[in-house]
Short mmCIF file of C-alpha atoms in Angstrom, two decimals:
data_model
loop_
_atom_site.label_atom_id
_atom_site.label_comp_id
_atom_site.label_asym_id
_atom_site.label_seq_id
_atom_site.Cartn_x
_atom_site.Cartn_y
_atom_site.Cartn_z
CA MET A 22 55.53 41.23 -39.26
CA PRO A 23 53.49 44.41 -39.01
CA GLY A 24 54.17 46.36 -35.83
CA ARG A 25 50.78 45.64 -34.23
CA ARG A 26 51.12 41.88 -34.74
CA ASP A 27 54.70 41.86 -33.47
CA GLN A 28 53.73 43.89 -30.39
CA LEU A 29 50.86 41.49 -29.70
CA THR A 30 53.11 38.42 -29.98
CA GLN A 31 55.75 39.92 -27.68
CA ARG A 32 53.19 40.73 -25.00
CA MET A 33 51.15 37.51 -25.02
CA PRO A 34 53.12 34.73 -23.30
CA GLY A 35 51.72 31.26 -22.68
CA GLY A 36 50.26 30.56 -19.27
CA CYS A 37 52.08 28.50 -16.65
CA VAL A 38 50.39 25.16 -15.99
CA ILE A 39 51.52 21.67 -15.07
CA LYS A 40 48.77 19.15 -15.80
CA VAL A 41 48.85 15.96 -13.74
CA LEU A 42 46.98 12.71 -14.36
CA ILE A 43 46.81 10.43 -11.32
CA LEU A 44 45.77 6.84 -12.12
CA TYR A 45 44.20 4.46 -9.60
CA ASP A 46 42.85 0.91 -9.52
CA HIS A 47 39.43 2.07 -8.29
CA CYS A 48 37.49 5.31 -7.73
CA PHE A 49 37.90 5.36 -3.95
CA TRP A 50 36.54 8.93 -3.79
CA ARG A 51 33.21 7.84 -5.25
CA SER A 52 32.81 5.05 -2.69
CA LYS A 53 33.18 7.78 -0.02
CA GLY A 54 30.50 9.88 -1.72
CA TYR A 55 32.93 12.45 -3.16
CA SER A 56 32.76 13.85 -6.70
CA GLY A 57 36.54 14.05 -6.85
CA GLU A 58 36.41 17.80 -7.45
CA VAL A 59 38.49 19.95 -5.11
CA LEU A 60 39.41 23.61 -5.38
CA THR A 61 42.14 24.51 -2.91
CA THR A 62 44.91 26.94 -2.01
CA ASP A 63 46.65 24.43 0.30
CA GLY A 64 49.35 22.86 -1.86
CA PRO A 65 50.85 23.01 -5.29
CA VAL A 66 47.67 21.65 -6.90
CA CYS A 67 44.87 24.21 -7.05
CA LEU A 68 42.24 22.03 -8.71
CA PHE A 69 41.38 18.32 -8.86
CA TYR A 70 38.68 16.71 -11.04
CA ASP A 71 37.48 13.15 -11.57
CA ALA A 72 38.94 12.16 -14.94
CA SER A 73 37.93 8.50 -14.95
CA THR A 74 37.08 6.95 -18.29
CA TYR A 75 33.37 6.90 -19.13
CA ASP A 76 33.23 3.14 -18.47
CA ASN A 77 35.22 3.46 -15.21
CA LYS A 78 37.83 0.98 -16.46
CA GLN A 79 40.55 3.56 -15.70
CA PRO A 80 39.87 5.52 -12.52
CA ALA A 81 41.80 8.77 -12.50
CA LEU A 82 41.98 12.25 -11.08
CA VAL A 83 43.32 15.16 -13.09
CA ALA A 84 45.09 17.96 -11.27
CA PHE A 85 46.42 21.38 -12.18
CA VAL A 86 49.42 23.22 -10.79
CA ALA A 87 49.01 26.75 -12.11
CA GLY A 88 50.56 30.20 -12.13
CA LYS A 89 53.29 30.93 -9.60
CA ALA A 90 53.16 27.36 -8.24
CA ALA A 91 53.78 25.95 -11.74
CA ILE A 92 56.83 28.20 -12.12
CA GLU A 93 58.18 27.14 -8.71
CA TRP A 94 57.64 23.40 -9.35
CA SER A 95 58.80 23.32 -12.97
CA GLY A 96 61.66 20.84 -13.46
CA ARG A 97 61.10 19.17 -10.06
CA GLU A 98 58.97 16.26 -11.26
CA GLN A 99 59.83 13.63 -8.64
CA GLU A 100 59.49 16.05 -5.73
CA LEU A 101 56.21 17.35 -7.15
CA GLN A 102 54.78 13.83 -7.44
CA THR A 103 55.60 13.13 -3.79
CA THR A 104 54.06 16.42 -2.69
CA ILE A 105 50.91 15.82 -4.74
CA ILE A 106 50.42 12.39 -3.14
CA LYS A 107 50.73 13.99 0.31
CA GLN A 108 48.23 16.67 -0.73
CA LEU A 109 45.84 13.98 -1.99
CA VAL A 110 46.07 12.08 1.31
CA ASP A 111 45.37 15.29 3.23
CA LEU A 112 42.27 15.90 1.09
CA TYR A 113 40.89 12.39 0.47
CA GLY A 114 42.42 10.18 3.16
CA PRO A 115 44.87 7.24 3.07
CA ASP A 116 43.31 5.56 0.00
CA ALA A 117 44.67 8.44 -2.08
CA ALA A 118 48.22 7.17 -1.47
CA LYS A 119 47.51 3.99 -3.49
CA VAL A 120 48.50 5.62 -6.77
CA LYS A 121 49.04 3.32 -9.75
CA LYS A 122 50.80 5.93 -11.88
CA ILE A 123 51.27 9.70 -12.16
CA ILE A 124 51.74 11.42 -15.51
CA LEU A 125 52.90 15.05 -15.52
CA LYS A 126 52.93 17.51 -18.41
CA ASP A 127 54.74 20.77 -17.73
CA TRP A 128 53.41 22.96 -20.53
CA SER A 129 56.04 25.65 -19.99
CA LEU A 130 58.66 23.13 -21.17
CA GLU A 131 56.73 22.28 -24.36
CA SER A 132 59.00 23.38 -27.21
CA TYR A 133 56.27 24.72 -29.53
CA SER A 134 53.72 26.31 -27.22
CA ARG A 135 56.02 27.34 -24.33
CA GLY A 136 53.01 27.48 -22.07
CA CYS A 137 49.42 26.60 -21.61
CA TYR A 138 46.46 26.79 -21.78
CA VAL A 139 46.19 30.02 -23.56
CA GLY A 140 48.28 33.08 -24.31
CA VAL A 141 47.87 35.51 -21.43
CA MET A 142 47.08 39.11 -22.28
CA PRO A 143 47.80 41.77 -19.68
CA SER A 144 45.33 44.58 -19.11
CA GLY A 145 44.75 46.74 -22.19
CA MET A 146 46.24 44.29 -24.71
CA LEU A 147 43.00 43.19 -26.33
CA THR A 148 41.74 46.73 -26.84
CA THR A 149 45.13 47.94 -28.08
CA PHE A 150 46.28 45.06 -30.30
CA GLY A 151 43.25 42.74 -30.48
CA LYS A 152 42.49 43.45 -34.14
CA ALA A 153 45.83 41.87 -35.07
CA LEU A 154 44.91 38.60 -33.33
CA ARG A 155 43.05 37.05 -36.29
CA GLU A 156 44.07 39.41 -39.10
CA PRO A 157 46.07 37.61 -41.83
CA VAL A 158 49.60 38.87 -42.50
CA GLY A 159 50.35 38.28 -46.15
CA ARG A 160 50.14 34.53 -46.66
CA ILE A 161 50.05 33.79 -42.93
CA HIS A 162 46.61 33.05 -41.48
CA TRP A 163 46.39 32.76 -37.69
CA ALA A 164 44.65 29.88 -35.96
CA GLY A 165 44.77 28.46 -32.46
CA THR A 166 42.77 28.65 -29.29
CA GLU A 167 43.81 32.28 -28.69
CA THR A 168 42.21 33.33 -31.98
CA ALA A 169 38.88 31.62 -31.32
CA THR A 170 35.74 33.67 -30.81
CA GLU A 171 34.26 30.95 -28.58
CA TRP A 172 35.86 28.37 -26.28
CA ILE A 173 39.08 30.37 -25.97
CA GLY A 174 41.65 28.29 -24.12
CA TYR A 175 40.08 24.95 -25.03
CA MET A 176 40.57 22.36 -27.76
CA GLU A 177 37.13 23.26 -29.16
CA GLY A 178 38.34 26.83 -29.66
CA ALA A 179 41.44 25.62 -31.48
CA ILE A 180 39.33 23.48 -33.82
CA VAL A 181 36.85 26.26 -34.55
CA SER A 182 39.66 28.73 -35.25
CA GLY A 183 41.40 26.18 -37.49
CA ILE A 184 38.22 25.81 -39.53
CA ARG A 185 37.92 29.60 -39.76
CA ALA A 186 41.54 29.97 -40.95
CA ALA A 187 41.11 27.14 -43.47
CA LYS A 188 38.03 28.87 -44.89
CA GLU A 189 39.97 32.14 -45.16
CA VAL A 190 42.74 30.40 -47.10
CA SER A 191 40.26 28.52 -49.30
CA GLU A 192 38.37 31.73 -50.12
CA ARG A 193 41.61 33.51 -50.91
CA LEU A 194 42.78 30.67 -53.16
CA THR A 195 39.41 30.48 -54.90
CA LYS A 196 39.31 34.25 -55.42
CA SER A 197 42.90 34.24 -56.67
CA SER A 198 42.38 31.36 -59.12
CA SER A 199 39.16 32.82 -60.56
CA THR A 200 40.74 36.10 -61.70
CA PRO A 201 41.70 36.23 -65.41
CA SER A 202 45.28 37.34 -64.69
CA SER A 203 46.04 34.59 -62.19
CA SER A 204 48.71 32.06 -63.01
CA SER A 205 48.55 28.33 -62.33
CA SER A 206 50.33 28.85 -59.00
CA ALA A 207 47.95 31.14 -57.11
CA LYS A 208 49.63 33.38 -54.58
CA LEU A 209 48.22 33.63 -51.12
#
């Protein structure tokens, strides 16, 4: 790897997030007039959203344990579930305890990404090494939400960057195969 790309990779770790899906039999928060959205500093979860299916057949809240809290709670799934239910009851009342199922995804334990939602760049990284973010290295073309120019940190960004990288590869292959000296196995 070129030095700039290597330096960028070393200094851009994945974020620390545990995503939690809490399934219910009914949207009790809606019957109380709540949207389901809560932003809080009182507990491991910092943010709750209504994540019910569009047809309301599966009522659910999605929650995020982020940053330092995600590091502290990583690997403590059962204890975290119990604490989240208590936090829900404190916020929404006793109906919040009637959880059907909780699904946790600790992104820091994910073997390929090692974090989520996006690679975190400390101050000065983008101005110092940013050019290397999308710049191909030989036959390697970079794609992923971090390399997006819009929707960075979201699935949309990953898709857009994947399309961009695919176009780069296609253009390079087309250019390579159209030159008179190219062989049947075009090099990227």
